[in-house]
Coordinates of C-alpha atoms in Angstrom, one line a residue:
Chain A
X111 CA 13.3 83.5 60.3
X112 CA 12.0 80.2 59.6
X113 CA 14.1 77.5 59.9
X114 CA 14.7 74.1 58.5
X115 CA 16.7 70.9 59.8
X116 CA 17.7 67.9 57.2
X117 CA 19.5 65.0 58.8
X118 CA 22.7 63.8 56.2
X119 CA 24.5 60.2 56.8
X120 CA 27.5 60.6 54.7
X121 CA 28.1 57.5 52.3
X122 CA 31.4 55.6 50.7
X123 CA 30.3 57.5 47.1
X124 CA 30.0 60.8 48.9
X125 CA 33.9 60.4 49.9
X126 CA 37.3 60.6 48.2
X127 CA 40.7 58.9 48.3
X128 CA 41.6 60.7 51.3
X129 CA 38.7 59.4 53.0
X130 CA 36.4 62.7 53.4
X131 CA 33.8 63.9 52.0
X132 CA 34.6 64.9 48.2
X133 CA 33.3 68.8 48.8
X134 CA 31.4 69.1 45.4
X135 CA 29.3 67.0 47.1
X136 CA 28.4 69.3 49.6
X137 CA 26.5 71.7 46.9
X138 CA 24.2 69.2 46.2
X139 CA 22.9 68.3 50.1
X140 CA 22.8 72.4 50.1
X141 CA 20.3 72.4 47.0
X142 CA 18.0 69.9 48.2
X143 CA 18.2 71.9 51.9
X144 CA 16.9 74.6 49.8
X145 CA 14.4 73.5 48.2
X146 CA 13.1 71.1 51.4
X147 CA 13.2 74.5 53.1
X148 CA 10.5 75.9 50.8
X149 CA 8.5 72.6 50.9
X150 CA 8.8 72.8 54.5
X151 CA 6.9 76.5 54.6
X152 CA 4.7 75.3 52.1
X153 CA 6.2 75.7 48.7
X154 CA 7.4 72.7 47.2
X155 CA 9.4 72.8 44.5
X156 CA 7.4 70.0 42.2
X157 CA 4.6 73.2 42.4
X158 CA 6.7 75.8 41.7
X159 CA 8.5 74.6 38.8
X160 CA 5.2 72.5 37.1
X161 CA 2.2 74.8 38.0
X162 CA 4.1 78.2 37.4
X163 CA 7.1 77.0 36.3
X164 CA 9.4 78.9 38.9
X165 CA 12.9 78.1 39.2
X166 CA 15.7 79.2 41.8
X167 CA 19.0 79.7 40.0
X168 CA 21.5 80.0 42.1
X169 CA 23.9 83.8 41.1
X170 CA 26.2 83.5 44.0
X171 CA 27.4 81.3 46.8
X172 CA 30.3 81.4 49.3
X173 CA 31.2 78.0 51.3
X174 CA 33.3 78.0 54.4
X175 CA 34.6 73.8 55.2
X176 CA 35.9 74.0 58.8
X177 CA 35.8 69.7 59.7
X178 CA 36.1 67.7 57.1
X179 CA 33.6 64.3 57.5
X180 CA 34.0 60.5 57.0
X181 CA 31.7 58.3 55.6
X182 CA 29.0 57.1 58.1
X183 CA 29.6 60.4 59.4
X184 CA 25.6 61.6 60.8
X185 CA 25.1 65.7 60.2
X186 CA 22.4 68.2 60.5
X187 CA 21.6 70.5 57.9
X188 CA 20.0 74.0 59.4
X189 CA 18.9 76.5 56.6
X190 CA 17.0 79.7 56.7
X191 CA 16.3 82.6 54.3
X192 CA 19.3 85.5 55.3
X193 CA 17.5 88.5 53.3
X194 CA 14.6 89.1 50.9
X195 CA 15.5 91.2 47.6
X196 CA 12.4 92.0 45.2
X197 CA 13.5 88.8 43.7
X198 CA 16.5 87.8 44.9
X199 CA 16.7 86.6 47.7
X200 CA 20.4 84.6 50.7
X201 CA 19.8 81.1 52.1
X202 CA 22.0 80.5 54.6
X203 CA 23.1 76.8 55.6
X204 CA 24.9 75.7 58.7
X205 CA 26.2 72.1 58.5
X206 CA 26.5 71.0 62.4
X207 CA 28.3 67.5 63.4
X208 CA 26.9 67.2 67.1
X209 CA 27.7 70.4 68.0
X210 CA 30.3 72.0 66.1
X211 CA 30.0 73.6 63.1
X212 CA 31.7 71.7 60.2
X213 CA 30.4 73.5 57.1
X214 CA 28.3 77.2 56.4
X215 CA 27.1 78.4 52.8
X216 CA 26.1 81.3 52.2
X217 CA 23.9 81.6 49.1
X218 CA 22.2 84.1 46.5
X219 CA 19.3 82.7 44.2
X220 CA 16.8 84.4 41.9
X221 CA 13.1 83.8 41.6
X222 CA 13.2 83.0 37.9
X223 CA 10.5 82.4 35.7
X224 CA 11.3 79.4 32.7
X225 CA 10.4 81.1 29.3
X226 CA 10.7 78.5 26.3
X227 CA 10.4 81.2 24.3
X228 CA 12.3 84.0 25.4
X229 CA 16.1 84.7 24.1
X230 CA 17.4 83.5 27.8
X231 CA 14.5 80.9 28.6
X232 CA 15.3 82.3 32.0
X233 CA 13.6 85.6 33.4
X234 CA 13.2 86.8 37.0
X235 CA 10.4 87.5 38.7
X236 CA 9.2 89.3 41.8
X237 CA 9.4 87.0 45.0
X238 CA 5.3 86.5 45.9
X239 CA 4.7 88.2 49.1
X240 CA 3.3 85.0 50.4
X241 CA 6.4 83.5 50.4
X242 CA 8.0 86.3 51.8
X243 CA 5.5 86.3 54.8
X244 CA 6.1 82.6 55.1
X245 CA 9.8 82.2 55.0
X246 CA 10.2 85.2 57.6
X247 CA 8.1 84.4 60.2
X248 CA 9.7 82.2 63.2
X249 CA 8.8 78.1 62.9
X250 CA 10.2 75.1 63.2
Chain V
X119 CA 29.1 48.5 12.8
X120 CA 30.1 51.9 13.4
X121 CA 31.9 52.8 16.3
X122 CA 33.6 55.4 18.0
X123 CA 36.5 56.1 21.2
X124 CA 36.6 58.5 23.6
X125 CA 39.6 59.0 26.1
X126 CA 39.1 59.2 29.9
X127 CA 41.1 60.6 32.8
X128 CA 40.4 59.2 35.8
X129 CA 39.8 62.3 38.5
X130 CA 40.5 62.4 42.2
X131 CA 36.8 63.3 42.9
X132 CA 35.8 60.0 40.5
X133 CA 37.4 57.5 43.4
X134 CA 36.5 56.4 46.6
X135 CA 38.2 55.9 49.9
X136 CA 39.3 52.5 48.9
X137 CA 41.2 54.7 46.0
X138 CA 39.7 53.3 42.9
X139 CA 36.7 54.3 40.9
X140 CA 33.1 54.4 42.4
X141 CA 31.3 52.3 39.8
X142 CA 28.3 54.4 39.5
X143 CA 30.9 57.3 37.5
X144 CA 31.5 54.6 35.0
X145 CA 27.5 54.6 34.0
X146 CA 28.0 58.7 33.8
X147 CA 30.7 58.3 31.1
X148 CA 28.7 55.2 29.3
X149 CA 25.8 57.8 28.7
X150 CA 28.5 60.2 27.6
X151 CA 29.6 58.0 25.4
X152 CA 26.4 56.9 23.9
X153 CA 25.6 60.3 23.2
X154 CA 29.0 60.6 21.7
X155 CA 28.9 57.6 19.1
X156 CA 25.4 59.0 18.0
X157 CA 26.9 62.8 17.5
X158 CA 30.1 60.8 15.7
X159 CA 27.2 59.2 13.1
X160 CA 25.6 62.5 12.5
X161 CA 23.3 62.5 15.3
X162 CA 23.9 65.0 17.9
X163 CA 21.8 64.8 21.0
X164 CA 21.4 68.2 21.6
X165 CA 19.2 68.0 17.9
X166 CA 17.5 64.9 18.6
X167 CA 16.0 66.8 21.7
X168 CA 15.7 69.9 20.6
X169 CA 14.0 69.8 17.0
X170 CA 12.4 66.2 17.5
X171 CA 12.4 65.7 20.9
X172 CA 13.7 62.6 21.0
X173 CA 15.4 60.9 23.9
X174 CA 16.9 57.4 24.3
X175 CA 16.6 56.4 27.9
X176 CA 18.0 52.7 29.3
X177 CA 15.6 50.0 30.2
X178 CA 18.5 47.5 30.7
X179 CA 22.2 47.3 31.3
X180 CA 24.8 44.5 32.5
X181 CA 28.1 45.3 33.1
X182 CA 31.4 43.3 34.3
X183 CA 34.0 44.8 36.3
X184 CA 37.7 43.5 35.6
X185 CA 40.4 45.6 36.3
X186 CA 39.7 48.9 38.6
X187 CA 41.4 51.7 38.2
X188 CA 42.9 54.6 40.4
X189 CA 43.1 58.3 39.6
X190 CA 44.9 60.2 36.9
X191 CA 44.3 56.6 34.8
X192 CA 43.8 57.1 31.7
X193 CA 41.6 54.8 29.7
X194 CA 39.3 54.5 26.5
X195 CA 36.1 53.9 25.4
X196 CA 35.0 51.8 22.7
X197 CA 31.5 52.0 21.8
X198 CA 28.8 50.3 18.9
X199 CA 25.6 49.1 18.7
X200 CA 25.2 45.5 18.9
X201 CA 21.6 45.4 17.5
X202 CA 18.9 47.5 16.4
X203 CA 15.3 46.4 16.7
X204 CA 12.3 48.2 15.6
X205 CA 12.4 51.1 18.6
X206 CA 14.6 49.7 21.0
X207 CA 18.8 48.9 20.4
X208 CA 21.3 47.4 22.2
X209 CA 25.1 49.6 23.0
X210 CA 28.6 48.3 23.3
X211 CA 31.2 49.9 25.3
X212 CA 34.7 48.7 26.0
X213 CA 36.9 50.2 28.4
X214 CA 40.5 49.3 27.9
X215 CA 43.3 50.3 30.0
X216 CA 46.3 49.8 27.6
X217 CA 45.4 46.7 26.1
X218 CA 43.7 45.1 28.5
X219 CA 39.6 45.2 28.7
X220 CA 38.8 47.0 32.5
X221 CA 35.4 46.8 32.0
X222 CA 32.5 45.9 29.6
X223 CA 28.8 47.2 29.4
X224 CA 25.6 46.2 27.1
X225 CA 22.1 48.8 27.2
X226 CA 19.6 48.7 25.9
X227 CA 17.7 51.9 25.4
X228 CA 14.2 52.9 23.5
X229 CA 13.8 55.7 20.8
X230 CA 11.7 57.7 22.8
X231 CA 9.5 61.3 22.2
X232 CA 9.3 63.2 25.1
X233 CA 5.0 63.7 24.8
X234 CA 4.2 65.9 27.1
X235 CA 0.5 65.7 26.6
X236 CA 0.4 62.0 27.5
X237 CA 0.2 59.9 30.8
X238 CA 3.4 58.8 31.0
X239 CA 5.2 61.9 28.8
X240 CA 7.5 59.6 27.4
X241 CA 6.5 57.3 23.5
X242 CA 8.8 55.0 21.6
X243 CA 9.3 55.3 18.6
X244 CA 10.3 53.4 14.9
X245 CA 14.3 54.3 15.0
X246 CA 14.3 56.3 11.8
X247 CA 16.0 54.5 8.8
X248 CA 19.2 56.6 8.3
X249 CA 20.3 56.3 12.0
X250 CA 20.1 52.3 11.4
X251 CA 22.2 53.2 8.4
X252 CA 25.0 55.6 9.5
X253 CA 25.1 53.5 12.8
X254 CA 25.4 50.2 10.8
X255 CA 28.1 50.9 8.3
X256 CA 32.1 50.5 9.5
X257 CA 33.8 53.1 9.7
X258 CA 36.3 55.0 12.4
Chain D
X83 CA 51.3 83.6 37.4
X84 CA 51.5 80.4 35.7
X85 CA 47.9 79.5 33.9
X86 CA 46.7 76.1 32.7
X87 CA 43.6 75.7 30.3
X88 CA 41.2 72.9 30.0
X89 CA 38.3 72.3 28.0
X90 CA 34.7 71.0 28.8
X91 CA 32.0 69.8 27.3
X92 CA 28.7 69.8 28.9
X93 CA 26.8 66.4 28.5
X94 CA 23.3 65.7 29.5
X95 CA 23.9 64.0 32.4
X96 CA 25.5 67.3 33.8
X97 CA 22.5 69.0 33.4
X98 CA 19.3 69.4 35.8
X99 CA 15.5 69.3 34.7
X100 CA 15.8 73.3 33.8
X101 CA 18.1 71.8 30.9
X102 CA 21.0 73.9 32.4
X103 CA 24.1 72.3 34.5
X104 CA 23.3 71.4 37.9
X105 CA 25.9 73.5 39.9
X106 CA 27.4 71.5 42.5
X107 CA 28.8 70.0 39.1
X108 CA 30.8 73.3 38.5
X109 CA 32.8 72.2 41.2
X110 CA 33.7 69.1 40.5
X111 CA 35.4 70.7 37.2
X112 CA 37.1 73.1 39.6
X113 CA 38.8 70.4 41.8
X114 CA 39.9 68.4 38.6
X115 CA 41.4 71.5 37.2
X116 CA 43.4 72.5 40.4
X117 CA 45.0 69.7 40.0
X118 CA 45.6 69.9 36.7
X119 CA 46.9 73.2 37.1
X120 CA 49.8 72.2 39.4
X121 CA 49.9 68.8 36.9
X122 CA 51.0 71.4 34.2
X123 CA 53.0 72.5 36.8
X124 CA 55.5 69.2 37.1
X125 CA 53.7 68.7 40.1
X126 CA 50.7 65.3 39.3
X127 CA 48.3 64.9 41.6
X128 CA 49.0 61.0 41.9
X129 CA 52.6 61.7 42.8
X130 CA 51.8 63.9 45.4
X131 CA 49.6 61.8 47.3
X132 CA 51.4 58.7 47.0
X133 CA 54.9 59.6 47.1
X134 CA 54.3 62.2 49.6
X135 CA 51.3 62.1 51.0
X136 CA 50.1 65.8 50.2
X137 CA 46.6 66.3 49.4
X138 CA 44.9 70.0 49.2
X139 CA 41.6 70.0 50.8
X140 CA 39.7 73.1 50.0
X141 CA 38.9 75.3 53.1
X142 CA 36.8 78.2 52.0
X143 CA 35.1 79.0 48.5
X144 CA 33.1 81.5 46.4
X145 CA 31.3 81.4 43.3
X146 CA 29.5 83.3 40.7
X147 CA 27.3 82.0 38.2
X148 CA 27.0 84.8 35.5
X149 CA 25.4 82.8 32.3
X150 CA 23.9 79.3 32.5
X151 CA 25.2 76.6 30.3
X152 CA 23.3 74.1 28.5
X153 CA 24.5 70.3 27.2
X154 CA 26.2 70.1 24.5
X155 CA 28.1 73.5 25.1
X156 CA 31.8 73.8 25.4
X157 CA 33.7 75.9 27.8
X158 CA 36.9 76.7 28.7
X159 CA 38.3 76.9 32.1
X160 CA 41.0 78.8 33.5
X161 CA 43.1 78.2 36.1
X162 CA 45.7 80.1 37.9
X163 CA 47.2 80.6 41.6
X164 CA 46.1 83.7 43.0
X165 CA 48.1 83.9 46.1
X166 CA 50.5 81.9 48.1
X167 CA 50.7 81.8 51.6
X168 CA 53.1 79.5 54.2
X169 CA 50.6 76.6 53.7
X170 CA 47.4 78.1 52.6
X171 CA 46.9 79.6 48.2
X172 CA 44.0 80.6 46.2
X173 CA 43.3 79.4 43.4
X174 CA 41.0 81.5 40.5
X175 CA 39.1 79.7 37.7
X176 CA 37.2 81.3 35.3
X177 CA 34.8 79.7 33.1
X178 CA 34.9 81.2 29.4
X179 CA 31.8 80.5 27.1
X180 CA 33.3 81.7 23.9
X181 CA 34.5 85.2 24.9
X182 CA 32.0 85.9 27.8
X183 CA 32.6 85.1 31.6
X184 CA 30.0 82.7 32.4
X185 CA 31.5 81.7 36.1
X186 CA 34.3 82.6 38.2
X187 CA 35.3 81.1 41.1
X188 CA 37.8 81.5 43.9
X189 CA 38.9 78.8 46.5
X190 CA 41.3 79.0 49.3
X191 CA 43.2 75.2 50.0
X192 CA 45.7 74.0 52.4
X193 CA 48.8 72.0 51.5
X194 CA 48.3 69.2 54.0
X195 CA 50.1 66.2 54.5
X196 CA 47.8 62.8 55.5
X197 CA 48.8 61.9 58.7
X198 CA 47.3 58.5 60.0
X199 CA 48.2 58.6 63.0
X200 CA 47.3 62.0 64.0
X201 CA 44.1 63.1 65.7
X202 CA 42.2 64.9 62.8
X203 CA 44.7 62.6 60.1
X204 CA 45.6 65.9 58.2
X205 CA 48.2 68.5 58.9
X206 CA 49.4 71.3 57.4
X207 CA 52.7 72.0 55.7
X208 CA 54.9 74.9 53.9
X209 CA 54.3 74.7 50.7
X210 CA 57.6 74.1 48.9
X211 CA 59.8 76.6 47.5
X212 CA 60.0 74.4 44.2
X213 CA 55.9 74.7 44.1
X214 CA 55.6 78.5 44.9
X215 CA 58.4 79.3 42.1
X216 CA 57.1 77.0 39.1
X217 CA 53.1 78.1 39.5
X218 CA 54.3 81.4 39.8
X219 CA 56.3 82.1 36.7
X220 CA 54.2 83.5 33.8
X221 CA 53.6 80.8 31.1
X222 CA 51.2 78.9 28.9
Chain Q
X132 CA 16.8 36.0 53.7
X133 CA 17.4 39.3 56.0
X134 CA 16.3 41.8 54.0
X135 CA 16.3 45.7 54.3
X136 CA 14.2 48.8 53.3
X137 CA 15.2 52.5 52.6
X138 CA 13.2 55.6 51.5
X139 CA 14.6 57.5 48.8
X140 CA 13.1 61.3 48.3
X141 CA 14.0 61.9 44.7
X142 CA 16.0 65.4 44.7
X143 CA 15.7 68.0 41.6
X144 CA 19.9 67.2 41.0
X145 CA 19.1 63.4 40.5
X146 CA 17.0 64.6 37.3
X147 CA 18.2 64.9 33.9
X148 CA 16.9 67.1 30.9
X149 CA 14.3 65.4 31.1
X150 CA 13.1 65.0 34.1
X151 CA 13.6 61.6 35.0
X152 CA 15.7 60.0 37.2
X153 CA 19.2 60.3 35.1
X154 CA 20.2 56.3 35.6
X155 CA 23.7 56.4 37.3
X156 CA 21.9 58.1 40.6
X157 CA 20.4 54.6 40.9
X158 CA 24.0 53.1 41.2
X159 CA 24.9 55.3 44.4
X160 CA 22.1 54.6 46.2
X161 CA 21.9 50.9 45.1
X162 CA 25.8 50.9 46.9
X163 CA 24.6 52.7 49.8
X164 CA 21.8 50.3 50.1
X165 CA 24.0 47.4 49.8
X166 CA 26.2 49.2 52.6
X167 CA 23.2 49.8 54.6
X168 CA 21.9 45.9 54.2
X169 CA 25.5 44.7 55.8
X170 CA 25.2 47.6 58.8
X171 CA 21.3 46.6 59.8
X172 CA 22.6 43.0 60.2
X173 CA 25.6 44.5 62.6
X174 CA 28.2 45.1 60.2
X175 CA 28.7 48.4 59.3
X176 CA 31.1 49.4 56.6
X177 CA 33.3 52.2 58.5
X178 CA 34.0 48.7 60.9
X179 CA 34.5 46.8 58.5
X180 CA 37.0 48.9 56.5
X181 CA 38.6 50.7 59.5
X182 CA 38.9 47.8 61.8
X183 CA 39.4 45.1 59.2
X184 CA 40.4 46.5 55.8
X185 CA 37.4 44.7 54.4
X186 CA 35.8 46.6 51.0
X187 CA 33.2 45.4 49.0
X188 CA 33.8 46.0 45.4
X189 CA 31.5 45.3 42.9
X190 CA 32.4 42.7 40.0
X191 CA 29.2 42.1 37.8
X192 CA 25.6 44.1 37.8
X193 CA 22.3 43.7 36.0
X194 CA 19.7 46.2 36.1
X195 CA 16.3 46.7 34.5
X196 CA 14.7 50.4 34.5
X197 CA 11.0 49.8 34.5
X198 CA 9.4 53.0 35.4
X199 CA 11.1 56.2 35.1
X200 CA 10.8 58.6 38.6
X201 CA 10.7 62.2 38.6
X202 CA 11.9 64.6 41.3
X203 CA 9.8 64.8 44.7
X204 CA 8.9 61.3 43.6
X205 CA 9.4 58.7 46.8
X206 CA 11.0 55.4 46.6
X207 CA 11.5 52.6 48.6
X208 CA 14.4 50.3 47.9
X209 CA 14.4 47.0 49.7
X210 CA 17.6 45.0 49.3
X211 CA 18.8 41.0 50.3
X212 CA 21.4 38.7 49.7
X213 CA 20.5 36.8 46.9
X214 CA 23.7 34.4 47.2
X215 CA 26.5 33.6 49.3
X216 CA 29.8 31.7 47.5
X217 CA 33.3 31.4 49.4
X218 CA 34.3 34.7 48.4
X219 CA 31.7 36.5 46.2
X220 CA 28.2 37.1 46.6
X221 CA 25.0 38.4 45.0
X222 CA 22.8 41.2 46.2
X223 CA 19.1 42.0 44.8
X224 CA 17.8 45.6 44.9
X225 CA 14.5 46.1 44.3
X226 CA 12.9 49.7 44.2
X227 CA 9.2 50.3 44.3
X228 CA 7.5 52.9 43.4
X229 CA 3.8 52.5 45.8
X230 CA 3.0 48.7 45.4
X231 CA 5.0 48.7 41.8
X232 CA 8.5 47.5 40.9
X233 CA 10.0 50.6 38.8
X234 CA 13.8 49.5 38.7
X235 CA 15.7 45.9 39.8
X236 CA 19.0 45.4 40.4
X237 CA 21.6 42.3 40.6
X238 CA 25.2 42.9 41.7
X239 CA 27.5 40.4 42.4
X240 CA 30.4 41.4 45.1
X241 CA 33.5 40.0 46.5
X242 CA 34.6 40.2 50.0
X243 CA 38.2 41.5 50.0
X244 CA 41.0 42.8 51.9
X245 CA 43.0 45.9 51.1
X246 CA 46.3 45.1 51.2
X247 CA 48.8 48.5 50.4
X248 CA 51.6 46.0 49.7
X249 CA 50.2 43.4 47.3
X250 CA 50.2 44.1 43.4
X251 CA 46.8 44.9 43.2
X252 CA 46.4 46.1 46.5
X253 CA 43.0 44.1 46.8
X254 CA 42.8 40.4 47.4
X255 CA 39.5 38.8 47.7
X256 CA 38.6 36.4 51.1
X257 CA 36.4 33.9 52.3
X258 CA 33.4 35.0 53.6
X259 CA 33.0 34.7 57.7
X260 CA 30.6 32.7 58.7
X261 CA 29.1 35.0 60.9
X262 CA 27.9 37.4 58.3
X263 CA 26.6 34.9 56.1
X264 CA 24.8 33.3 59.4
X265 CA 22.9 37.1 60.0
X266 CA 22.4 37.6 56.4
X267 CA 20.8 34.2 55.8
X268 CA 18.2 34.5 58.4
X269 CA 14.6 36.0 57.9
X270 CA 14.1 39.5 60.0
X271 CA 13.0 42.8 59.2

């Protein structure tokens, strides 16, 4: 599968009284992974959401935190597609500090249309085999 | 003028390793709160956006730190507006801890229609009469 | 078991360009209603960590989103302990939108006490009798 | 003055309702940048708060919002000391957007100590003359 790397330097906001990383904050590096994982195979999000106005809900996600990290902490952020549905689809992220991992997400989004006029505004749509073709093959 | 209070609690995930607030969660509650005082005059965002697409974004803001405060604080919120001009006005907020004033912020935002025809998809606009007028009167 | 309710409402600032909350959000509302869950309890966060030093890091989660929200909405979270182990629990929130299920989530923490002078600086402890019995008795 | 530059990559989460940068974003990374300023000049904050209990809390800020930034949007943020006193200081942000200015920022800081015992548990101190030394002097 094609993979993606995002370097993260953990800052004094990101981190809590105790001194780690405040773990809601985690979610959020995971949704930009996501999307910079697209961008990176050729789909940027900007695209998707204003020329065909496709969004990528998130339905599901399961988060193990193994090492907690400090601020000024430096991590890597790996993330690949884990399985294709006709449109769902897993992204699975692998948060690595040097060489251990500290953090893995597991996650199930949905190839969703916007529709301002439609009861839900939301409706899914089938993932374009283009995206398919370029999200499976090895890279990076 | 009008003006309206909101309570806060200070959460464990709103502080930072030094164990007092990180001061950009004090701009999330200001927003909040300017939303709030409008909704309290008979203005609820979610209708200013949704039938008139209106939206009041900042251009300015100063705001003085006095006393910080630590988690499960619990503080209020005074807000007003300190001047209307023709599209743009000027918010109060107070934050008192017991008595004593913790911190103090003034904004100035535009009246604003989301255009999403033109270059820069945002237009100020007049501020309508009767939210000078319910804004304006004591009361609360 | 022992439940504790909270309300929320969604403000703009929660909310992401789709005009529905930006999840990582979600789980800030989860951590602050753990704690107010053992709060309810007789058990405050702030006295835990500064009297004794106990914190409860979160060490695996999972999530489902079942019904976006929008700003302005109100919710209702709640909050219960779904299993107690020697030092690890679960805890279950689930996120009403009037009578519907709109998320439900599951964590797994770890009572821990901050120990500076170890070599990861947390440790984990039994969780107290006097915890286990109050959070497990049905009420509220 | 020694002055520094970072690129911010505006993420979808950053974005409000409508699809601008929602304001107290620009708070964190205006904080990290400050952080970041004091770490290029050789002292970072983990040193300074690990090794000498020194934080950095913020007492007064100004900022003006000139041009609103969307997601995918880059940034640059380039940030100096704008005034040394014994104990407090003044830092200017300035983030462009290409060759324009789209939001400026004053803060004004104070060097202080943490100090678990005291009443307030913070207690500002002179500034060493060796940070205001590599801060005063042109580079980058």
């Amino acid at each position: 599968m094609f993979k993606n790397r995002r370097k993260i330097q953990i800052e004094w906001g990101d981190c809590d009284p105790a001194g780690i990383v405040f773990y809601p904050q985690y979610f959020k590096w995971f949704d930009a992974c996501a999307a910079a994982l697209f961008a990176a195979a050729g789909f940027p999000r900007p695209d998707l959401v204003e020329t065909q106005s496709i969004v990528i809900p998130i339905v599901d996600t399961r988060c193990r935190f193994l090492i907690p990290s400090r601020f000024d902490d430096e991590l890597t952020v790996e993330t690949a597609i884990a399985r294709f549905g006709r449109s769902s689809f897993d992204v699975h992220h692998r948060i690595l500090k040097g060489a251990d991992l500290a953090v893995e997400c597991w996650e199930t989004r949905i190839w969703t249309r916007i529709d301002p006029t439609g009861p839900e505004r939301l409706k899914s749509q089938p993932i374009p085999d283009a995206v398919i073709r370029a999200l499976s093959q090895g890279g990076q």
